[in-house]
Structure formats: structure tokens, C-alpha cells
């Protein structure tokens, strides 16, 4: 069975530069081709070959993936020579295996302060039997995968993964499985912290919900290799409609001077926007 493809963003600590400015370096373990990252900003780079990184392999029961700290298998990250296909998604509900357009930049959370800008156009990715989203959750059974990334003015990333399925029932099954995994994220993160010799301080909360949609945030001192080191708040938004499921994620990093950028009300509004992006008209 092919190794799961990880779309979770691995962030390296912010480093001081001239005039006490801070720059957070971002590594996308399987998110984007190297040339896309290099074109986006000098601080957004592809990981070096053979760099150890934690991998999350979903267990048989949702919400309890087993975490290892072995080097990522060959083929986990995209090759710079095997450039993914650029797609031009159409607006509205996905049909016949086509994903709808990703969110517009003005629809992203905290855009006024974050200043999100696209990292290239949306890309179509090859789905694996299990496609990991983050430390806690993975998508199974998808037939198509579209990915869009953005970088903030602080050089921290956001990513939207949109999956298509053979039937609406398959998409809803995947949504329910992801919901269970994300609801159990606190225990998963604390287990990872303990295994790495850290303090198990992770907390996870479902902050908002809509029909077939929900939002979570988890706050923790991240495990090295899985995310940026230090304190942070990670935001996850999940929505499904018909045979399509989409997940938007980004982190607020203490090392980049970022406080929690959302409220339950703003998360609920974002879920409305995310669900609307999957509807027949936008």
C-alpha cells in the first residue's frame, strides 16, 4: 500500500532578522512542488531530502492515529521534476469528479491582518488510500484531491484541501470519520507530546458547527518535526456538500507574534462561507 501523503504544514521557528523583524520559515511536507514554494517567498521552502519528520498513520479506530518519528518514506513529498497538474476549478458544486474553486483570498480568516496571498494556482494531487491532513486526521476513500495554499505577511501558511468522492454517501462517511478524529485530537496530541518527552499541555475544542460542517482549534506546545516549535493555536475548518469535502487549516504562532485570531462567532461565519463555496452558486 502506498505511504499516506501528508498535506499538514510543518513550520520552522521564526528567526530574528534586521530591525527586530521576525520571519517564520514554512516547510510543506507534501503540499506543493518545490518551484511553487521557491517562487512564493524565500522563507517558504521545500523540505530537504531525507529530513526526519513525524508521520501520522491513522489507526483502525478514528481519532487515534499512531505517531512515529521516522524519516518520511521516499515519495511522500512531491518531486520538483514531476510538477503537479495545474487545475482551473469551476465555481459551484463539484460534478463528475471536479472540485469547486478554493476560497477567494478575501474570504480567508483574519485576512485584514494576515494579508494572505496565494502560493501559485490550485493543484490537483494524486490521492492515496489514506491522505493525512494533520497530526490527528486523515481522509480515506477519496477519488480526487485539489490543494490551494496561501502565505501570510508573516510567512506562515494556510492550506485548503478539497476531496471529491464517488458518491455523496462516501463523502459524508469521510466527513463523519474526520469529525470523530478531530474531536479526539487532544488525546492524540498529548500522547505525541509525552512520547517526545514534552509536557502534555495540548487542548482541543470544537469551536463552531453548521449542518455538515464544523470548526476546531487546538492549542499546544508543538512536537518538533510535526509543526513549528513553541506555543501555537491551530485552526481546522471542515465542510461537506454532495460528493465533495473540503478542509481549511492554518496556525497562529507565538514565535511570529500571533495571538489567537478567531472567535466562535468568526469561526461560525467562516463555516458558512466554506459551505457556501461548495454550493451550486457562490
mmCIF file of C-alpha atoms in Angstrom:
data_model
loop_
_atom_site.group_PDB
_atom_site.id
_atom_site.type_symbol
_atom_site.label_atom_id
_atom_site.label_comp_id
_atom_site.label_asym_id
_atom_site.label_seq_id
_atom_site.Cartn_x
_atom_site.Cartn_y
_atom_site.Cartn_z
ATOM 1 C CA UNK A 1 0.000 0.000 0.000
ATOM 2 C CA UNK A 2 1.411 3.453 -0.873
ATOM 3 C CA UNK A 3 2.531 5.615 2.024
ATOM 4 C CA UNK A 4 -0.052 8.211 3.111
ATOM 5 C CA UNK A 5 0.542 11.655 1.617
ATOM 6 C CA UNK A 6 0.763 14.327 4.309
ATOM 7 C CA UNK A 7 -0.683 17.733 3.500
ATOM 8 C CA UNK A 8 -0.168 19.073 7.010
ATOM 9 C CA UNK A 9 2.142 22.061 7.001
ATOM 10 C CA UNK A 10 5.363 21.750 9.014
ATOM 11 C CA UNK A 11 6.549 25.126 10.240
ATOM 12 C CA UNK A 12 10.032 26.045 11.400
ATOM 13 C CA UNK A 13 10.516 28.584 14.196
ATOM 14 C CA UNK A 14 10.539 32.286 13.463
ATOM 15 C CA UNK A 15 14.071 33.703 13.334
ATOM 16 C CA UNK A 16 15.085 37.303 14.062
ATOM 17 C CA UNK A 17 16.297 39.498 11.202
ATOM 18 C CA UNK A 18 17.301 43.151 10.847
ATOM 19 C CA UNK A 19 15.397 45.708 12.967
ATOM 20 C CA UNK A 20 13.871 43.030 15.204
ATOM 21 C CA UNK A 21 11.612 41.788 12.413
ATOM 22 C CA UNK A 22 10.582 38.120 12.569
ATOM 23 C CA UNK A 23 10.329 35.700 9.701
ATOM 24 C CA UNK A 24 8.737 32.273 10.043
ATOM 25 C CA UNK A 25 10.094 29.679 7.645
ATOM 26 C CA UNK A 26 7.480 27.274 6.293
ATOM 27 C CA UNK A 27 8.006 23.720 5.076
ATOM 28 C CA UNK A 28 5.232 21.914 3.249
ATOM 29 C CA UNK A 29 5.897 18.199 3.599
ATOM 30 C CA UNK A 30 3.766 17.241 0.624
ATOM 31 C CA UNK A 31 1.756 20.320 -0.127
ATOM 32 C CA UNK A 32 3.412 21.984 -3.077
ATOM 33 C CA UNK A 33 6.061 21.450 -5.712
ATOM 34 C CA UNK A 34 9.459 22.933 -4.882
ATOM 35 C CA UNK A 35 9.307 25.503 -7.665
ATOM 36 C CA UNK A 36 5.972 26.848 -6.386
ATOM 37 C CA UNK A 37 7.376 27.310 -2.893
ATOM 38 C CA UNK A 38 10.556 28.994 -4.087
ATOM 39 C CA UNK A 39 8.546 31.379 -6.230
ATOM 40 C CA UNK A 40 6.255 32.305 -3.329
ATOM 41 C CA UNK A 41 8.879 33.695 -0.935
ATOM 42 C CA UNK A 42 12.471 32.954 0.099
ATOM 43 C CA UNK A 43 11.220 31.851 3.525
ATOM 44 C CA UNK A 44 8.812 29.288 2.090
ATOM 45 C CA UNK A 45 10.938 26.315 1.085
ATOM 46 C CA UNK A 46 10.585 22.651 0.289
ATOM 47 C CA UNK A 47 11.972 20.183 2.850
ATOM 48 C CA UNK A 48 15.412 18.700 2.292
ATOM 49 C CA UNK A 49 15.579 15.106 1.094
ATOM 50 C CA UNK A 50 15.726 12.707 3.987
ATOM 51 C CA UNK A 51 14.762 15.265 6.636
ATOM 52 C CA UNK A 52 13.202 13.357 9.551
ATOM 53 C CA UNK A 53 9.588 14.249 10.140
ATOM 54 C CA UNK A 54 6.823 12.791 12.208
ATOM 55 C CA UNK A 55 4.306 10.820 10.219
ATOM 56 C CA UNK A 56 0.730 10.221 11.235
ATOM 57 C CA UNK A 57 -0.750 6.870 10.299
ATOM 58 C CA UNK A 58 -4.458 6.623 11.142
ATOM 59 C CA UNK A 59 -5.291 3.650 13.341
ATOM 60 C CA UNK A 60 -8.206 1.303 12.797
ATOM 61 C CA UNK A 61 -10.392 3.441 15.044
ATOM 62 C CA UNK A 62 -10.926 7.136 14.221
ATOM 63 C CA UNK A 63 -9.123 9.687 16.316
ATOM 64 C CA UNK A 64 -6.230 7.506 17.440
ATOM 65 C CA UNK A 65 -3.516 7.723 14.789
ATOM 66 C CA UNK A 66 -0.167 6.222 15.723
ATOM 67 C CA UNK A 67 2.646 8.785 15.630
ATOM 68 C CA UNK A 68 6.184 7.858 14.688
ATOM 69 C CA UNK A 69 9.311 9.979 14.335
ATOM 70 C CA UNK A 70 10.933 8.144 11.467
ATOM 71 C CA UNK A 71 12.114 9.815 8.264
ATOM 72 C CA UNK A 72 9.352 10.261 5.742
ATOM 73 C CA UNK A 73 9.298 7.439 3.152
ATOM 74 C CA UNK A 74 10.516 8.171 -0.335
ATOM 75 C CA UNK A 75 7.738 9.622 -2.409
ATOM 76 C CA UNK A 76 5.991 11.417 0.468
ATOM 77 C CA UNK A 77 6.963 14.849 -0.834
ATOM 78 C CA UNK A 78 6.316 15.817 -4.473
ATOM 79 C CA UNK A 79 9.257 15.787 -6.834
ATOM 80 C CA UNK A 80 10.394 19.100 -8.232
ATOM 81 C CA UNK A 81 10.694 17.423 -11.639
ATOM 82 C CA UNK A 82 7.263 15.808 -11.512
ATOM 83 C CA UNK A 83 5.240 19.000 -11.492
ATOM 84 C CA UNK A 84 1.609 18.542 -10.419
ATOM 85 C CA UNK A 85 -1.120 19.433 -12.833
ATOM 86 C CA UNK A 86 -2.422 22.981 -12.565
ATOM 87 C CA UNK A 87 -6.189 22.983 -12.483
ATOM 88 C CA UNK A 88 -8.683 25.704 -13.239
ATOM 89 C CA UNK A 89 -11.576 24.771 -10.981
ATOM 90 C CA UNK A 90 -15.055 25.935 -11.848
ATOM 91 C CA UNK A 91 -17.223 27.709 -9.322
ATOM 92 C CA UNK A 92 -20.092 25.839 -7.757
ATOM 93 C CA UNK A 93 -20.770 22.272 -6.697
ATOM 94 C CA UNK A 94 -18.261 19.705 -7.945
ATOM 95 C CA UNK A 95 -19.604 17.406 -10.628
ATOM 96 C CA UNK A 96 -18.077 14.388 -12.341
ATOM 97 C CA UNK A 97 -15.016 14.380 -10.108
ATOM 98 C CA UNK A 98 -14.259 18.115 -10.400
ATOM 99 C CA UNK A 99 -13.638 20.165 -7.273
ATOM 100 C CA UNK A 100 -15.118 23.657 -6.894
ATOM 101 C CA UNK A 101 -12.898 26.700 -6.716
ATOM 102 C CA UNK A 102 -10.969 27.254 -3.486
ATOM 103 C CA UNK A 103 -11.860 30.210 -1.293
ATOM 104 C CA UNK A 104 -11.075 33.659 -2.613
ATOM 105 C CA UNK A 105 -8.326 35.405 -0.678
ATOM 106 C CA UNK A 106 -10.752 37.916 0.827
ATOM 107 C CA UNK A 107 -12.777 35.006 2.264
ATOM 108 C CA UNK A 108 -9.863 33.653 4.321
ATOM 109 C CA UNK A 109 -9.888 34.124 8.099
ATOM 110 C CA UNK A 110 -8.205 37.216 9.548
ATOM 111 C CA UNK A 111 -7.315 38.457 6.057
ATOM 112 C CA UNK A 112 -7.098 42.098 7.163
ATOM 113 C CA UNK A 113 -4.165 41.302 9.472
ATOM 114 C CA UNK A 114 -2.753 38.159 7.859
ATOM 115 C CA UNK A 115 -2.566 39.546 4.324
ATOM 116 C CA UNK A 116 -2.866 36.093 2.746
ATOM 117 C CA UNK A 117 -1.551 35.706 -0.804
ATOM 118 C CA UNK A 118 -1.825 32.575 -2.984
ATOM 119 C CA UNK A 119 1.191 30.304 -3.353
ATOM 120 C CA UNK A 120 0.601 29.601 -7.020
ATOM 121 C CA UNK A 121 -2.654 28.298 -8.521
ATOM 122 C CA UNK A 122 -4.686 25.392 -7.195
ATOM 123 C CA UNK A 123 -3.107 21.990 -7.875
ATOM 124 C CA UNK A 124 -4.560 18.552 -8.414
ATOM 125 C CA UNK A 125 -2.837 15.858 -6.332
ATOM 126 C CA UNK A 126 -2.749 12.103 -6.615
ATOM 127 C CA UNK A 127 -4.898 10.621 -3.869
ATOM 128 C CA UNK A 128 -3.562 7.820 -1.688
ATOM 129 C CA UNK A 129 -5.601 5.217 0.187
ATOM 130 C CA UNK A 130 -5.089 7.436 3.243
ATOM 131 C CA UNK A 131 -4.293 11.152 2.829
ATOM 132 C CA UNK A 132 -3.222 12.743 6.125
ATOM 133 C CA UNK A 133 -4.384 16.265 6.910
ATOM 134 C CA UNK A 134 -2.647 16.904 10.220
ATOM 135 C CA UNK A 135 -1.437 15.196 13.398
ATOM 136 C CA UNK A 136 -4.937 13.920 14.168
ATOM 137 C CA UNK A 137 -6.845 13.161 10.998
ATOM 138 C CA UNK A 138 -6.689 11.569 7.551
ATOM 139 C CA UNK A 139 -9.067 11.261 4.592
ATOM 140 C CA UNK A 140 -9.810 7.831 3.172
ATOM 141 C CA UNK A 141 -11.744 6.790 0.090
ATOM 142 C CA UNK A 142 -11.358 9.975 -1.959
ATOM 143 C CA UNK A 143 -11.204 9.808 -5.756
ATOM 144 C CA UNK A 144 -9.800 13.309 -6.340
ATOM 145 C CA UNK A 145 -7.724 15.864 -4.430
ATOM 146 C CA UNK A 146 -7.281 19.576 -5.084
ATOM 147 C CA UNK A 147 -4.988 21.744 -2.981
ATOM 148 C CA UNK A 148 -4.537 25.503 -2.615
ATOM 149 C CA UNK A 149 -2.031 27.232 -0.366
ATOM 150 C CA UNK A 150 -1.528 30.807 0.799
ATOM 151 C CA UNK A 151 1.266 32.584 2.684
ATOM 152 C CA UNK A 152 0.680 35.382 5.201
ATOM 153 C CA UNK A 153 2.766 38.514 5.550
ATOM 154 C CA UNK A 154 4.462 36.720 8.478
ATOM 155 C CA UNK A 155 5.339 33.880 6.044
ATOM 156 C CA UNK A 156 3.048 31.413 7.812
ATOM 157 C CA UNK A 157 0.900 29.206 5.574
ATOM 158 C CA UNK A 158 -2.751 28.288 5.189
ATOM 159 C CA UNK A 159 -3.923 25.374 3.090
ATOM 160 C CA UNK A 160 -7.252 24.208 1.692
ATOM 161 C CA UNK A 161 -7.595 20.551 0.705
ATOM 162 C CA UNK A 162 -10.703 19.646 -1.301
ATOM 163 C CA UNK A 163 -11.529 15.989 -1.907
ATOM 164 C CA UNK A 164 -14.067 14.501 -4.289
ATOM 165 C CA UNK A 165 -15.713 11.119 -3.804
ATOM 166 C CA UNK A 166 -17.574 8.601 -5.919
ATOM 167 C CA UNK A 167 -20.870 9.282 -4.128
ATOM 168 C CA UNK A 168 -22.309 11.750 -1.606
ATOM 169 C CA UNK A 169 -22.575 8.858 0.855
ATOM 170 C CA UNK A 170 -18.810 8.278 0.605
ATOM 171 C CA UNK A 171 -18.133 11.968 1.231
ATOM 172 C CA UNK A 172 -20.427 12.023 4.246
ATOM 173 C CA UNK A 173 -18.785 8.888 5.646
ATOM 174 C CA UNK A 174 -15.380 10.572 5.331
ATOM 175 C CA UNK A 175 -16.743 13.717 6.995
ATOM 176 C CA UNK A 176 -18.055 11.742 9.953
ATOM 177 C CA UNK A 177 -14.738 9.906 10.318
ATOM 178 C CA UNK A 178 -12.789 13.185 10.230
ATOM 179 C CA UNK A 179 -15.151 14.716 12.776
ATOM 180 C CA UNK A 180 -14.524 11.838 15.184
ATOM 181 C CA UNK A 181 -10.761 12.085 14.688
ATOM 182 C CA UNK A 182 -10.687 15.838 15.251
ATOM 183 C CA UNK A 183 -12.944 15.553 18.306
ATOM 184 C CA UNK A 184 -10.326 13.180 19.748
ATOM 185 C CA UNK A 185 -7.357 15.369 18.828
ATOM 186 C CA UNK A 186 -6.446 16.426 22.371
ATOM 187 C CA UNK A 187 -5.607 12.888 23.465
ATOM 188 C CA UNK A 188 -3.647 12.278 20.247
ATOM 189 C CA UNK A 189 -1.561 15.426 20.659
ATOM 190 C CA UNK A 190 -0.861 14.816 24.336
ATOM 191 C CA UNK A 191 0.251 11.294 23.547
ATOM 192 C CA UNK A 192 2.655 12.661 20.936
ATOM 193 C CA UNK A 193 3.994 15.238 23.407
ATOM 194 C CA UNK A 194 4.536 12.604 26.079
ATOM 195 C CA UNK A 195 6.339 10.265 23.690
ATOM 196 C CA UNK A 196 8.686 13.109 22.730
ATOM 197 C CA UNK A 197 9.428 13.907 26.378
ATOM 198 C CA UNK A 198 7.403 17.109 26.453
ATOM 199 C CA UNK A 199 4.704 18.427 28.743
ATOM 200 C CA UNK A 200 1.268 17.197 27.603
ATOM 201 C CA UNK A 201 -0.371 20.634 27.519
ATOM 202 C CA UNK A 202 -2.454 20.294 24.336
ATOM 203 C CA UNK A 203 -6.089 21.319 24.439
ATOM 204 C CA UNK A 204 -8.595 20.845 21.614
ATOM 205 C CA UNK A 205 -12.027 22.403 21.232
ATOM 206 C CA UNK A 206 -14.805 22.280 18.678
ATOM 207 C CA UNK A 207 -15.496 25.992 18.309
ATOM 208 C CA UNK A 208 -18.428 26.095 15.868
ATOM 209 C CA UNK A 209 -20.685 23.884 13.793
ATOM 210 C CA UNK A 210 -23.122 24.053 10.930
ATOM 211 C CA UNK A 211 -25.009 21.297 9.107
ATOM 212 C CA UNK A 212 -22.293 19.012 7.644
ATOM 213 C CA UNK A 213 -19.590 21.429 8.846
ATOM 214 C CA UNK A 214 -17.547 22.099 11.993
ATOM 215 C CA UNK A 215 -14.526 24.065 13.229
ATOM 216 C CA UNK A 216 -11.851 23.162 15.773
ATOM 217 C CA UNK A 217 -8.833 24.783 17.322
ATOM 218 C CA UNK A 218 -6.071 23.159 19.281
ATOM 219 C CA UNK A 219 -3.525 24.971 21.397
ATOM 220 C CA UNK A 220 -0.282 23.265 22.319
ATOM 221 C CA UNK A 221 3.482 23.362 22.533
ATOM 222 C CA UNK A 222 4.202 21.535 19.315
ATOM 223 C CA UNK A 223 6.254 18.387 18.942
ATOM 224 C CA UNK A 224 9.439 19.093 16.931
ATOM 225 C CA UNK A 225 9.108 17.832 13.375
ATOM 226 C CA UNK A 226 5.309 17.959 13.380
ATOM 227 C CA UNK A 227 4.808 21.713 13.469
ATOM 228 C CA UNK A 228 6.635 24.894 14.423
ATOM 229 C CA UNK A 229 8.187 24.562 17.877
ATOM 230 C CA UNK A 230 6.670 26.530 20.717
ATOM 231 C CA UNK A 231 3.177 27.612 21.644
ATOM 232 C CA UNK A 232 0.585 27.939 18.911
ATOM 233 C CA UNK A 233 -3.082 27.687 18.025
ATOM 234 C CA UNK A 234 -4.039 25.556 15.039
ATOM 235 C CA UNK A 235 -7.378 26.139 13.283
ATOM 236 C CA UNK A 236 -9.248 23.473 11.291
ATOM 237 C CA UNK A 237 -12.447 24.002 9.282
ATOM 238 C CA UNK A 238 -14.328 21.077 7.709
ATOM 239 C CA UNK A 239 -17.346 21.177 5.394
ATOM 240 C CA UNK A 240 -19.025 18.737 3.023
ATOM 241 C CA UNK A 241 -21.735 19.020 0.379
ATOM 242 C CA UNK A 242 -22.760 16.373 -2.108
ATOM 243 C CA UNK A 243 -19.737 14.314 -3.155
ATOM 244 C CA UNK A 244 -17.231 16.986 -2.038
ATOM 245 C CA UNK A 245 -15.400 17.532 1.239
ATOM 246 C CA UNK A 246 -13.072 20.450 1.982
ATOM 247 C CA UNK A 247 -10.722 21.263 4.876
ATOM 248 C CA UNK A 248 -9.072 24.645 5.548
ATOM 249 C CA UNK A 249 -6.199 24.900 8.075
ATOM 250 C CA UNK A 250 -3.753 27.481 9.387
ATOM 251 C CA UNK A 251 -1.811 28.219 12.590
ATOM 252 C CA UNK A 252 -1.250 31.261 14.798
ATOM 253 C CA UNK A 253 2.343 31.059 16.054
ATOM 254 C CA UNK A 254 3.545 32.669 19.273
ATOM 255 C CA UNK A 255 7.032 32.734 17.716
ATOM 256 C CA UNK A 256 5.669 35.005 14.954
ATOM 257 C CA UNK A 257 3.954 37.265 17.474
ATOM 258 C CA UNK A 258 0.498 35.942 16.585
ATOM 259 C CA UNK A 259 -2.316 35.619 19.120
ATOM 260 C CA UNK A 260 -5.445 33.543 18.569
ATOM 261 C CA UNK A 261 -7.027 35.217 15.534
ATOM 262 C CA UNK A 262 -10.569 33.828 15.798
ATOM 263 C CA UNK A 263 -13.663 33.746 17.977
ATOM 264 C CA UNK A 264 -16.509 31.193 17.985
ATOM 265 C CA UNK A 265 -18.601 33.726 16.069
ATOM 266 C CA UNK A 266 -15.961 34.273 13.384
ATOM 267 C CA UNK A 267 -15.451 30.510 13.088
ATOM 268 C CA UNK A 268 -19.197 30.048 12.564
ATOM 269 C CA UNK A 269 -19.129 32.730 9.859
ATOM 270 C CA UNK A 270 -16.176 31.021 8.171
ATOM 271 C CA UNK A 271 -18.063 27.716 8.145
ATOM 272 C CA UNK A 272 -20.957 29.454 6.381
ATOM 273 C CA UNK A 273 -18.529 30.794 3.790
ATOM 274 C CA UNK A 274 -16.786 27.445 3.371
ATOM 275 C CA UNK A 275 -20.065 25.565 2.959
ATOM 276 C CA UNK A 276 -21.295 28.195 0.518
ATOM 277 C CA UNK A 277 -18.200 27.659 -1.640
ATOM 278 C CA UNK A 278 -19.433 24.095 -2.255
ATOM 279 C CA UNK A 279 -22.982 25.139 -3.135
ATOM 280 C CA UNK A 280 -24.371 25.288 -6.712
ATOM 281 C CA UNK A 281 -23.771 29.063 -6.879
ATOM 282 C CA UNK A 282 -21.440 31.356 -4.953
#
